CSV table of C-alpha atoms in Angstrom, one decimal:
chain,number,residue,atom,x,y,z
A,27,MET,CA,45.8,107.5,113.0
A,28,ASN,CA,46.1,111.1,111.1
A,29,PRO,CA,47.1,114.2,114.1
A,30,VAL,CA,43.2,115.1,114.0
A,31,ILE,CA,41.8,111.5,116.1
A,32,GLU,CA,45.1,111.3,117.7
A,33,THR,CA,44.2,114.7,119.1
A,34,ILE,CA,40.6,113.8,119.4
A,35,LEU,CA,41.7,110.5,121.3
A,36,GLN,CA,44.0,111.6,123.8
A,37,HIS,CA,41.4,114.0,125.1
A,38,ARG,CA,41.2,114.0,129.2
A,39,SER,CA,39.7,117.4,131.6
A,40,ILE,CA,42.7,119.5,133.1
A,41,ARG,CA,41.8,120.7,135.8
A,42,ASN,CA,45.2,122.4,137.2
A,43,PHE,CA,46.4,124.9,134.9
A,44,ALA,CA,49.7,127.0,134.6
A,45,ASP,CA,49.1,130.5,135.5
A,46,ARG,CA,50.0,131.7,132.1
A,47,PRO,CA,47.0,133.3,129.9
A,48,LEU,CA,46.2,132.6,126.9
A,49,SER,CA,47.2,134.9,123.8
A,50,ASP,CA,44.1,137.1,121.8
A,51,GLU,CA,45.5,135.5,119.0
A,52,GLN,CA,44.7,131.5,120.5
A,53,ILE,CA,41.4,132.8,121.6
A,54,ARG,CA,40.0,134.4,118.1
A,55,THR,CA,41.5,131.0,116.7
A,56,ILE,CA,39.2,129.1,118.8
A,57,VAL,CA,36.5,131.4,118.4
A,58,GLU,CA,36.6,130.8,115.3
A,59,CYS,CA,37.1,126.6,114.9
A,60,ALA,CA,33.4,127.1,116.7
A,61,GLN,CA,32.1,129.1,114.2
A,62,ALA,CA,33.1,126.5,112.3
A,63,ALA,CA,30.7,124.2,113.0
A,64,SER,CA,27.6,123.0,111.4
A,65,THR,CA,24.3,125.4,112.8
A,66,SER,CA,20.8,124.1,112.2
A,67,SER,CA,19.3,125.7,109.7
A,68,PHE,CA,22.5,128.5,109.5
A,69,ILE,CA,20.8,130.2,112.7
A,70,GLN,CA,24.1,130.3,114.5
A,71,ALA,CA,22.5,130.1,117.5
A,72,TYR,CA,24.8,131.3,120.3
A,73,SER,CA,27.2,133.1,122.1
A,74,ILE,CA,30.8,132.8,123.3
A,75,ILE,CA,31.8,134.7,126.7
A,76,GLY,CA,35.8,134.9,127.5
A,77,VAL,CA,36.4,136.2,130.9
A,78,LYS,CA,39.8,137.2,132.1
A,79,ASN,CA,38.6,139.7,135.0
A,80,LYS,CA,40.1,138.0,138.1
A,81,GLU,CA,37.3,138.7,140.7
A,82,VAL,CA,34.8,137.5,138.0
A,83,LYS,CA,36.2,134.8,137.3
A,84,ARG,CA,36.7,134.2,141.5
A,85,LYS,CA,33.1,134.6,142.1
A,86,LEU,CA,32.0,132.4,138.7
A,87,ALA,CA,34.1,129.7,140.7
A,88,GLU,CA,31.8,130.1,143.9
A,89,LEU,CA,28.5,129.7,141.4
A,90,ALA,CA,30.1,126.2,140.2
A,91,GLY,CA,30.8,125.1,143.6
A,92,ASN,CA,34.5,126.4,144.9
A,93,GLN,CA,35.7,124.7,141.4
A,94,SER,CA,39.2,126.2,141.7
A,95,TYR,CA,39.9,125.6,138.1
A,96,VAL,CA,36.9,128.2,137.3
A,97,GLU,CA,39.8,131.0,138.7
A,98,ASN,CA,42.8,129.8,137.6
A,99,ASN,CA,43.1,129.1,134.1
A,100,GLY,CA,44.2,130.5,131.5
A,101,HIS,CA,40.7,132.1,129.6
A,102,PHE,CA,37.7,131.3,131.0
A,103,PHE,CA,34.7,130.8,128.0
A,104,VAL,CA,31.2,131.1,128.9
A,105,PHE,CA,29.0,129.0,126.2
A,106,CYS,CA,25.1,130.5,126.2
A,107,ALA,CA,22.0,129.2,123.8
A,108,ASP,CA,21.5,132.8,122.4
A,109,LEU,CA,18.2,133.4,120.5
A,110,TYR,CA,18.6,136.8,121.7
A,111,ARG,CA,19.7,138.6,118.1
A,112,HIS,CA,16.6,136.9,116.8
A,113,GLN,CA,14.6,138.5,118.7
A,114,ILE,CA,15.6,141.3,117.5
A,115,ILE,CA,15.9,140.4,113.9
A,116,GLY,CA,12.4,139.7,113.8
A,117,GLU,CA,12.1,143.4,115.4
A,118,MET,CA,13.9,144.3,111.8
A,119,GLU,CA,12.4,142.7,109.9
A,120,HIS,CA,9.3,143.7,111.0
A,121,MET,CA,8.0,139.9,111.4
A,122,ASP,CA,6.6,137.6,114.7
A,123,VAL,CA,9.3,135.1,115.6
A,124,SER,CA,8.1,134.6,119.4
A,125,ALA,CA,5.9,131.4,118.6
A,126,SER,CA,9.1,130.1,117.0
A,127,LEU,CA,11.8,131.5,119.5
A,128,GLU,CA,10.0,130.0,122.4
A,129,SER,CA,9.3,126.5,121.5
A,130,THR,CA,10.8,123.5,122.5
A,131,GLU,CA,12.4,122.6,118.9
A,132,LYS,CA,14.8,125.8,119.2
A,133,PHE,CA,15.6,125.4,122.3
A,134,MET,CA,17.1,122.0,121.7
A,135,VAL,CA,18.2,123.8,118.0
A,136,SER,CA,20.2,126.4,120.3
A,137,LEU,CA,21.6,123.7,123.3
A,138,ILE,CA,22.6,121.6,120.1
A,139,ASP,CA,24.3,124.6,118.3
A,140,THR,CA,26.0,125.9,120.9
A,141,ALA,CA,27.4,122.2,122.2
A,142,LEU,CA,29.0,121.4,118.0
A,143,ALA,CA,30.6,125.1,118.4
A,144,ALA,CA,31.9,124.1,122.0
A,145,GLN,CA,33.5,121.1,120.8
A,146,ASN,CA,35.4,122.4,118.0
A,147,ALA,CA,36.9,125.1,120.4
A,148,VAL,CA,37.7,122.2,122.8
A,149,ILE,CA,39.8,120.5,120.0
A,150,ALA,CA,41.3,123.2,118.1
A,151,ALA,CA,42.7,124.6,122.0
A,152,GLU,CA,43.9,121.0,122.6
A,153,SER,CA,45.4,120.6,119.4
A,154,MET,CA,47.5,123.7,120.6
A,155,GLY,CA,48.7,122.0,123.3
A,156,LEU,CA,46.4,123.4,125.6
A,157,GLY,CA,44.2,121.6,128.4
A,158,VAL,CA,40.3,121.8,128.7
A,159,CYS,CA,37.7,121.5,131.2
A,160,TYR,CA,34.0,122.0,130.8
A,161,ILE,CA,31.9,123.8,133.7
A,162,GLY,CA,28.4,122.3,133.7
A,163,GLY,CA,28.8,124.0,137.9
A,164,LEU,CA,27.6,127.3,136.2
A,165,ARG,CA,23.8,126.0,136.3
A,166,ASN,CA,24.0,125.3,139.5
A,167,HIS,CA,22.8,129.1,139.9
A,168,LEU,CA,22.4,130.6,136.5
A,169,PRO,CA,20.3,133.8,137.6
A,170,GLU,CA,23.0,134.7,139.6
A,171,VAL,CA,25.7,134.3,136.5
A,172,CYS,CA,23.3,136.2,134.2
A,173,GLU,CA,23.3,139.2,136.2
A,174,LEU,CA,27.1,138.3,136.6
A,175,LEU,CA,27.6,138.7,132.7
A,176,ASN,CA,24.9,140.9,131.6
A,177,ILE,CA,22.6,138.3,129.8
A,178,PRO,CA,19.6,139.3,128.2
A,179,GLN,CA,16.7,137.1,127.9
A,180,ARG,CA,16.4,134.7,125.5
A,181,VAL,CA,20.1,133.5,126.3
A,182,ILE,CA,21.2,130.8,128.3
A,183,PRO,CA,24.4,130.3,129.9
A,184,LEU,CA,25.0,126.1,129.5
A,185,PHE,CA,28.3,125.3,130.8
A,186,GLY,CA,32.1,127.7,131.1
A,187,ILE,CA,35.0,126.4,129.8
A,188,ALA,CA,38.6,126.6,131.5
A,189,VAL,CA,41.5,126.6,129.4
A,190,GLY,CA,45.1,127.0,130.1
A,191,TYR,CA,48.6,125.2,129.8
A,192,PRO,CA,48.3,122.1,131.8
A,193,ALA,CA,50.1,121.9,134.8
A,194,GLN,CA,48.6,117.9,135.2
A,195,ALA,CA,48.6,114.5,132.9
A,196,PRO,CA,45.5,112.8,134.2
A,197,ASP,CA,44.4,108.9,132.9
A,198,LYS,CA,42.4,108.7,130.3
A,199,LYS,CA,39.0,107.5,131.6
A,200,PRO,CA,37.2,104.6,130.2
A,201,ARG,CA,34.3,104.6,128.2
A,202,LEU,CA,31.0,102.5,127.6
A,203,PRO,CA,32.0,99.3,125.4
A,204,PHE,CA,31.7,100.1,121.8
A,205,GLN,CA,29.0,97.6,121.6
A,206,HIS,CA,26.7,99.3,124.3
A,207,ILE,CA,27.1,103.2,122.6
A,208,TYR,CA,26.3,101.9,119.3
A,209,HIS,CA,23.7,99.8,117.4
A,210,GLU,CA,23.5,98.5,114.3
A,211,GLU,CA,20.6,98.7,112.0
A,212,THR,CA,18.1,99.7,114.9
A,213,TYR,CA,18.0,100.4,119.0
A,214,ARG,CA,18.5,97.1,120.4
A,215,GLN,CA,16.6,96.8,123.6
A,216,ASP,CA,18.1,93.4,125.4
A,217,ARG,CA,17.9,93.1,128.5
A,218,THR,CA,20.4,90.3,129.5
A,219,GLU,CA,23.1,92.0,127.0
A,220,PHE,CA,22.5,95.1,128.1
A,221,GLU,CA,22.9,94.0,132.0
A,222,LYS,CA,26.4,91.8,130.9
A,223,GLN,CA,27.3,94.5,128.9
A,224,LEU,CA,27.2,97.3,131.8
A,225,GLY,CA,28.7,94.2,134.8
A,226,GLN,CA,31.5,94.4,132.3
A,227,TYR,CA,32.1,97.9,131.9
A,228,ASN,CA,31.5,97.7,135.9
A,229,GLU,CA,34.4,96.1,136.5
A,230,VAL,CA,36.8,98.0,133.8
A,231,ILE,CA,35.4,101.4,136.2
A,232,SER,CA,35.8,99.6,139.1
A,233,SER,CA,39.5,98.9,138.8
A,234,TYR,CA,40.7,102.2,136.9
A,235,TYR,CA,39.2,103.9,140.3
A,236,GLN,CA,41.0,101.3,142.1
A,237,LYS,CA,44.5,102.2,140.6
A,238,ARG,CA,44.3,105.9,140.6
A,239,THR,CA,43.3,106.0,144.2
A,240,ASN,CA,45.1,103.8,145.6
A,241,GLY,CA,42.6,101.1,146.4
A,242,LYS,CA,41.0,103.9,148.6
A,243,ARG,CA,37.5,104.4,145.4
A,244,ASP,CA,36.5,101.0,143.9
A,245,ASP,CA,32.8,101.9,142.7
A,246,THR,CA,31.7,100.6,139.8
A,247,TRP,CA,29.8,102.7,136.8
A,248,THR,CA,26.4,101.5,138.0
A,249,GLU,CA,26.6,102.9,141.1
A,250,GLN,CA,27.9,106.0,140.6
A,251,MET,CA,25.3,106.5,138.3
A,252,ALA,CA,22.3,105.6,140.3
A,253,ASN,CA,24.0,107.6,143.5
A,254,MET,CA,24.0,110.8,141.5
A,255,LEU,CA,20.8,110.2,139.9
A,256,SER,CA,18.7,108.9,143.2
A,257,LYS,CA,19.7,112.9,144.0
A,258,PRO,CA,17.9,114.9,141.6
A,259,VAL,CA,19.9,118.7,141.0
A,260,ARG,CA,19.1,121.7,139.7
A,261,MET,CA,15.3,121.3,139.6
A,262,TYR,CA,14.6,125.1,139.3
A,263,MET,CA,15.7,124.7,135.8
A,264,LYS,CA,12.8,124.3,134.1
A,265,GLU,CA,11.5,127.2,135.4
A,266,PHE,CA,14.5,129.3,134.6
A,267,VAL,CA,15.0,128.4,131.2
A,268,GLU,CA,11.2,129.7,130.4
A,269,SER,CA,12.0,132.4,132.8
A,270,GLN,CA,14.2,133.1,129.5
A,271,GLY,CA,11.5,132.7,127.1
A,272,PHE,CA,12.9,129.2,126.2
A,273,ASN,CA,11.2,125.8,125.6
A,274,LEU,CA,7.0,127.1,126.8
A,275,LYS,CA,5.7,126.0,123.7
B,23,MET,CA,47.8,126.5,111.8
B,24,ASN,CA,47.9,123.0,112.6
B,25,PRO,CA,46.7,120.1,110.8
B,26,VAL,CA,43.5,120.0,113.4
B,27,ILE,CA,42.8,123.6,113.6
B,28,GLU,CA,43.1,123.2,109.7
B,29,THR,CA,40.1,120.5,109.0
B,30,ILE,CA,37.8,122.4,111.6
B,31,LEU,CA,38.5,125.3,109.1
B,32,GLN,CA,37.8,123.7,106.2
B,33,HIS,CA,34.2,122.1,107.7
B,34,ARG,CA,31.3,122.4,104.9
B,35,SER,CA,28.4,120.3,104.7
B,36,ILE,CA,28.7,117.5,102.1
B,37,ARG,CA,25.1,117.0,100.0
B,38,ASN,CA,26.5,114.6,97.6
B,39,PHE,CA,28.3,111.6,98.2
B,40,ALA,CA,30.2,108.7,96.1
B,41,ASP,CA,28.7,105.8,95.8
B,42,ARG,CA,31.0,103.9,98.3
B,43,PRO,CA,30.4,102.5,101.8
B,44,LEU,CA,32.4,103.2,104.8
B,45,SER,CA,34.8,100.6,106.0
B,46,ASP,CA,33.9,98.7,109.0
B,47,GLU,CA,37.2,99.8,110.9
B,48,GLN,CA,36.4,104.1,109.5
B,49,ILE,CA,32.5,103.1,111.8
B,50,ARG,CA,34.7,102.4,114.9
B,51,THR,CA,37.0,104.8,114.9
B,52,ILE,CA,34.1,107.3,114.3
B,53,VAL,CA,32.4,106.4,117.0
B,54,GLU,CA,35.8,106.1,119.5
B,55,CYS,CA,36.5,109.9,118.4
B,56,ALA,CA,33.1,110.1,119.0
B,57,GLN,CA,33.1,108.7,122.8
B,58,ALA,CA,36.4,110.3,123.5
B,59,ALA,CA,33.9,114.1,124.0
B,60,SER,CA,33.5,114.9,127.5
B,61,THR,CA,30.6,114.0,129.2
B,62,SER,CA,28.4,115.3,132.1
B,63,SER,CA,29.6,114.3,135.6
B,64,PHE,CA,30.5,111.1,133.4
B,65,ILE,CA,26.6,110.2,132.3
B,66,GLN,CA,27.5,109.3,129.0
B,67,ALA,CA,24.0,110.3,128.0
B,68,TYR,CA,23.5,109.3,123.9
B,69,SER,CA,23.3,105.8,121.7
B,70,ILE,CA,24.1,105.8,118.0
B,71,ILE,CA,22.6,104.2,115.5
B,72,GLY,CA,24.3,103.3,112.2
B,73,VAL,CA,21.9,102.7,109.5
B,74,LYS,CA,23.5,100.9,106.4
B,75,ASN,CA,20.0,99.0,105.3
B,76,LYS,CA,19.2,100.9,101.7
B,77,GLU,CA,15.2,100.5,102.5
B,78,VAL,CA,15.7,102.1,106.3
B,79,LYS,CA,18.2,104.8,104.9
B,80,ARG,CA,15.1,105.6,101.9
B,81,LYS,CA,12.8,105.6,105.0
B,82,LEU,CA,14.6,107.8,106.5
B,83,ALA,CA,15.3,110.0,103.6
B,84,GLU,CA,11.3,110.5,102.7
B,85,LEU,CA,10.6,111.6,106.9
B,86,ALA,CA,13.5,114.0,106.8
B,87,GLY,CA,12.2,115.3,103.8
B,88,ASN,CA,13.2,113.9,100.8
B,89,GLN,CA,17.0,114.6,101.4
B,90,SER,CA,18.4,112.4,98.9
B,91,TYR,CA,21.6,112.4,101.0
B,92,VAL,CA,20.2,110.7,104.1
B,93,GLU,CA,19.7,107.5,101.6
B,94,ASN,CA,22.9,108.1,99.2
B,95,ASN,CA,25.9,107.8,101.1
B,96,GLY,CA,28.9,106.0,102.9
B,97,HIS,CA,27.1,105.6,106.3
B,98,PHE,CA,24.4,107.2,108.1
B,99,PHE,CA,25.1,107.8,111.9
B,100,VAL,CA,21.7,108.9,114.2
B,101,PHE,CA,22.2,110.2,117.0
B,102,CYS,CA,20.3,110.4,120.0
B,103,ALA,CA,19.9,111.7,123.6
B,104,ASP,CA,19.5,108.8,125.6
B,105,LEU,CA,19.0,107.9,129.7
B,106,TYR,CA,17.2,104.7,129.2
B,107,ARG,CA,19.8,103.3,130.3
B,108,HIS,CA,20.0,105.3,133.1
B,109,GLN,CA,16.7,104.3,134.2
B,110,ILE,CA,17.2,100.4,133.7
B,111,ILE,CA,20.8,101.3,136.0
B,112,GLY,CA,18.3,102.8,138.3
B,113,GLU,CA,16.4,99.4,138.5
B,114,MET,CA,19.9,97.3,138.4
B,115,GLU,CA,20.9,99.1,142.1
B,116,HIS,CA,17.2,99.5,143.3
B,117,MET,CA,17.2,103.4,143.2
B,118,ASP,CA,14.8,105.6,142.1
B,119,VAL,CA,16.7,107.9,139.0
B,120,SER,CA,12.8,108.5,137.6
B,121,ALA,CA,12.8,112.8,139.1
B,122,SER,CA,16.3,113.5,137.8
B,123,LEU,CA,15.9,111.9,134.4
B,124,GLU,CA,12.5,113.6,134.2
B,125,SER,CA,14.2,116.7,134.7
B,126,THR,CA,15.1,119.8,132.2
B,127,GLU,CA,18.4,119.5,133.6
B,128,LYS,CA,18.8,116.0,132.3
B,129,PHE,CA,16.9,117.1,128.8
B,130,MET,CA,19.9,119.7,129.0
B,131,VAL,CA,22.5,117.5,129.6
B,132,SER,CA,21.8,114.4,127.7
B,133,LEU,CA,21.5,117.3,124.2
B,134,ILE,CA,24.6,119.1,124.6
B,135,ASP,CA,26.0,115.2,125.5
B,136,THR,CA,24.9,114.1,122.2
B,137,ALA,CA,26.0,117.2,120.6
B,138,LEU,CA,29.4,116.9,121.6
B,139,ALA,CA,29.9,113.5,121.0
B,140,ALA,CA,28.7,114.2,116.8
B,141,GLN,CA,31.2,116.9,116.9
B,142,ASN,CA,34.2,114.6,117.5
B,143,ALA,CA,32.7,112.5,114.9
B,144,VAL,CA,32.0,115.1,112.3
B,145,ILE,CA,35.5,116.4,113.1
B,146,ALA,CA,37.8,112.5,112.9
B,147,ALA,CA,35.0,112.0,109.8
B,148,GLU,CA,36.3,114.9,107.9
B,149,SER,CA,40.4,114.4,108.7
B,150,MET,CA,39.9,110.8,107.1
B,151,GLY,CA,38.4,112.7,104.0
B,152,LEU,CA,34.9,112.1,104.2
B,153,GLY,CA,32.6,114.7,104.2
B,154,VAL,CA,29.6,114.8,106.2
B,155,CYS,CA,26.2,116.7,106.6
B,156,TYR,CA,23.7,117.4,109.9
B,157,ILE,CA,20.4,115.7,109.4
B,158,GLY,CA,18.1,118.0,111.7
B,159,GLY,CA,15.3,116.9,108.8
B,160,LEU,CA,14.5,113.7,111.0
B,161,ARG,CA,12.9,115.3,114.1
B,162,ASN,CA,10.4,116.2,111.2
B,163,HIS,CA,8.8,113.1,112.5
B,164,LEU,CA,10.1,111.9,115.1
B,165,PRO,CA,7.7,109.2,115.9
B,166,GLU,CA,8.1,107.1,112.7
B,167,VAL,CA,11.6,107.1,113.1
B,168,CYS,CA,11.5,106.1,116.4
B,169,GLU,CA,9.0,103.3,115.5
B,170,LEU,CA,11.7,102.8,112.3
B,171,LEU,CA,14.7,102.3,114.8
B,172,ASN,CA,12.9,100.9,117.6
B,173,ILE,CA,13.9,103.2,120.0
B,174,PRO,CA,12.2,102.5,123.7
B,175,GLN,CA,11.3,105.6,125.9
B,176,ARG,CA,14.0,108.2,127.2
B,177,VAL,CA,15.6,108.6,124.2
B,178,ILE,CA,15.4,110.9,122.0
B,179,PRO,CA,16.8,110.9,118.3
B,180,LEU,CA,18.3,114.5,117.6
B,181,PHE,CA,19.6,114.4,114.4
B,182,GLY,CA,21.4,112.0,111.9
B,183,ILE,CA,24.6,112.7,110.2
B,184,ALA,CA,25.1,111.7,106.4
B,185,VAL,CA,29.0,110.9,106.1
B,186,GLY,CA,30.5,109.2,103.1
B,187,TYR,CA,33.5,110.2,100.1
B,188,PRO,CA,32.5,113.7,99.1
B,189,ALA,CA,31.2,113.9,95.3
B,190,GLN,CA,31.2,118.3,95.3
B,191,ALA,CA,33.2,120.9,96.7
B,192,PRO,CA,30.9,123.8,97.8
B,193,ASP,CA,32.0,126.9,98.8
B,194,LYS,CA,32.5,127.6,102.7
B,195,LYS,CA,29.5,130.1,104.4
B,196,PRO,CA,31.0,132.8,105.9
B,197,ARG,CA,30.0,133.0,109.2
B,198,LEU,CA,28.3,135.6,111.9
B,199,PRO,CA,31.1,138.4,112.8
B,200,PHE,CA,33.9,137.3,115.3
B,201,GLN,CA,32.3,140.7,117.9
B,202,HIS,CA,29.3,139.6,116.8
B,203,ILE,CA,29.8,136.1,118.1
B,204,TYR,CA,32.3,136.5,120.7
B,205,HIS,CA,31.9,138.7,123.8
B,206,GLU,CA,34.7,140.1,126.1
B,207,GLU,CA,34.2,140.0,129.9
B,208,THR,CA,30.1,140.7,129.9
B,209,TYR,CA,26.8,140.3,127.6
B,210,ARG,CA,27.4,143.2,124.9
B,211,GLN,CA,23.1,144.8,124.6
B,212,ASP,CA,24.4,147.6,122.4
B,213,ARG,CA,21.6,147.7,120.2
B,214,THR,CA,23.0,150.6,117.6
B,215,GLU,CA,26.1,148.4,117.7
B,216,PHE,CA,24.5,145.6,117.1
B,217,GLU,CA,22.2,145.9,114.1
B,218,LYS,CA,25.3,147.8,112.7
B,219,GLN,CA,26.9,144.3,113.1
B,220,LEU,CA,24.6,142.7,111.3
B,221,GLY,CA,24.1,145.0,108.9
B,222,GLN,CA,27.6,144.6,107.6
B,223,TYR,CA,27.1,140.4,108.0
B,224,ASN,CA,23.8,141.0,105.5
B,225,GLU,CA,26.6,142.2,102.6
B,226,VAL,CA,28.6,139.7,103.0
B,227,ILE,CA,25.8,137.2,103.7
B,228,SER,CA,23.6,138.5,100.4
B,229,SER,CA,27.2,139.0,98.2
B,230,TYR,CA,27.8,135.3,98.8
B,231,TYR,CA,24.1,134.0,97.4
B,232,GLN,CA,24.6,136.1,94.7
B,233,LYS,CA,27.7,134.9,93.9
B,234,ARG,CA,26.6,131.3,94.5
B,235,THR,CA,23.3,131.2,92.4
B,236,ASN,CA,24.4,133.6,89.4
B,237,GLY,CA,22.8,136.3,90.7
B,238,LYS,CA,19.3,134.7,91.1
B,239,ARG,CA,19.2,134.8,95.2
B,240,ASP,CA,20.5,137.7,97.3
B,241,ASP,CA,18.3,137.0,100.6
B,242,THR,CA,20.1,138.8,103.4
B,243,TRP,CA,21.4,136.9,107.2
B,244,THR,CA,18.4,139.0,108.5
B,245,GLU,CA,15.4,138.3,106.2
B,246,GLN,CA,16.5,134.9,106.0
B,247,MET,CA,16.1,134.3,109.4
B,248,ALA,CA,12.9,136.5,110.0
B,249,ASN,CA,10.9,134.4,107.2
B,250,MET,CA,12.1,131.3,109.0
B,251,LEU,CA,11.4,131.7,112.4
B,252,SER,CA,8.0,133.8,110.7
B,253,LYS,CA,6.6,130.4,110.5
B,254,PRO,CA,6.8,127.6,113.3
B,255,VAL,CA,8.1,124.4,113.0
B,256,ARG,CA,8.0,121.3,114.7
B,257,MET,CA,5.6,122.6,117.2
B,258,TYR,CA,4.8,118.6,118.7
B,259,MET,CA,8.2,118.6,119.5
B,260,LYS,CA,7.2,119.8,123.3
B,261,GLU,CA,4.6,116.9,124.2
B,262,PHE,CA,6.9,114.3,122.0
B,263,VAL,CA,10.1,114.9,124.3
B,264,GLU,CA,7.4,115.3,127.3
B,265,SER,CA,5.7,111.1,126.1
B,266,GLN,CA,9.6,110.3,125.7
B,267,GLY,CA,10.3,110.9,129.3
B,268,PHE,CA,12.3,113.9,128.7
B,269,ASN,CA,11.5,117.6,130.2
B,270,LEU,CA,8.7,117.2,132.6
B,271,LYS,CA,9.5,118.6,135.9
């Protein structure tokens, strides 16, 4: 196993950081690694906002559902899907680009571009001995996040990444069985096999929680997912992304 | 610079591969690395289809716009946003999860989850000395791709990744200036500064193309983007993702 694969497989989310900021050089390297990711037709459809200001981080933490590690970390990145610069480019080059920018296709492209860049940033940070946690909770209150960070039309903050020196060493969470994620040649739709795999995974997850909580928690993955998904959240999202000029046609 | 950051910064897309398949062990490691990525609320909303069959790869190459490297590579992965298993889980646990699964929020979550996993796969492959190329061209004809790969409702193939032993060593493509991608504290909306940065980047890109094509090509980035975006593509996407049960509410 080479050091890159080792870093990738060692990943776990860190939610408790030492009180020590990242250096400007660390931040720059992380962003440059993000930029090195592939980008669809060279579109580079993302921006990254780095937040150091304690008061702003405190407000973001509040908006994200009071997650303390959004406030307390070494640096906080906000990753945004960004077609604003392409809007300006259309104006600079006197070409009408709005139908493209408003398409569901470009909405997808901007999300994928941003996520590829973010994962590069994460792996780079972890390779430096830093810990990270993705903060999807920012999507609880995107209008407020946009106002706080001066975010224009054609930009959507997708998630934050809290980065810092780890002050905890959590266990690795077991993932779905390889055979359940990976299909050979075509997508398998064998319901019996499917439920059997999920049953086996449920046992793994249940004993993971039991061990981790001294028996206080023993829910299965399918229970956890069904409970979560039976309560729809962030149902304002469709209207919001449309109001930002995305996903309209 | 550590070996991880080196691998990340060395990235370039490879579009010409030696005629040598990946081993099953390589494939497994790449998929396990994909699975190690963060996933929103542990939802694991993706699947990966690995295609070895030459005839299927040939058809995919045709659908992706006749890109030869979709057919000729060491292995071809199709990365899919996947909420199908969560649909089944709802049935297994007797809970109604459809409003969640049909939300724009979960559409975004499944895209982001898939892209994070894919980028881990890419970095892992590159660390093994393999080259990769993302194939967004699969989105040219998604209904046909779905039929070919037996893909059910609540699954969207987002892109392919061609992986293999590189038979070329292309230049690294210069990215947007750091200051243009990275914002400190809040999103900068200074139009003058913005256009100045793009102007500088245009010079970089123009001389990159001149050098690479012996002067045959010298377009700027803003020209390239405006030309591309003035011709909307894949405008069937909104309807298609809705027909797959995504992005409906």
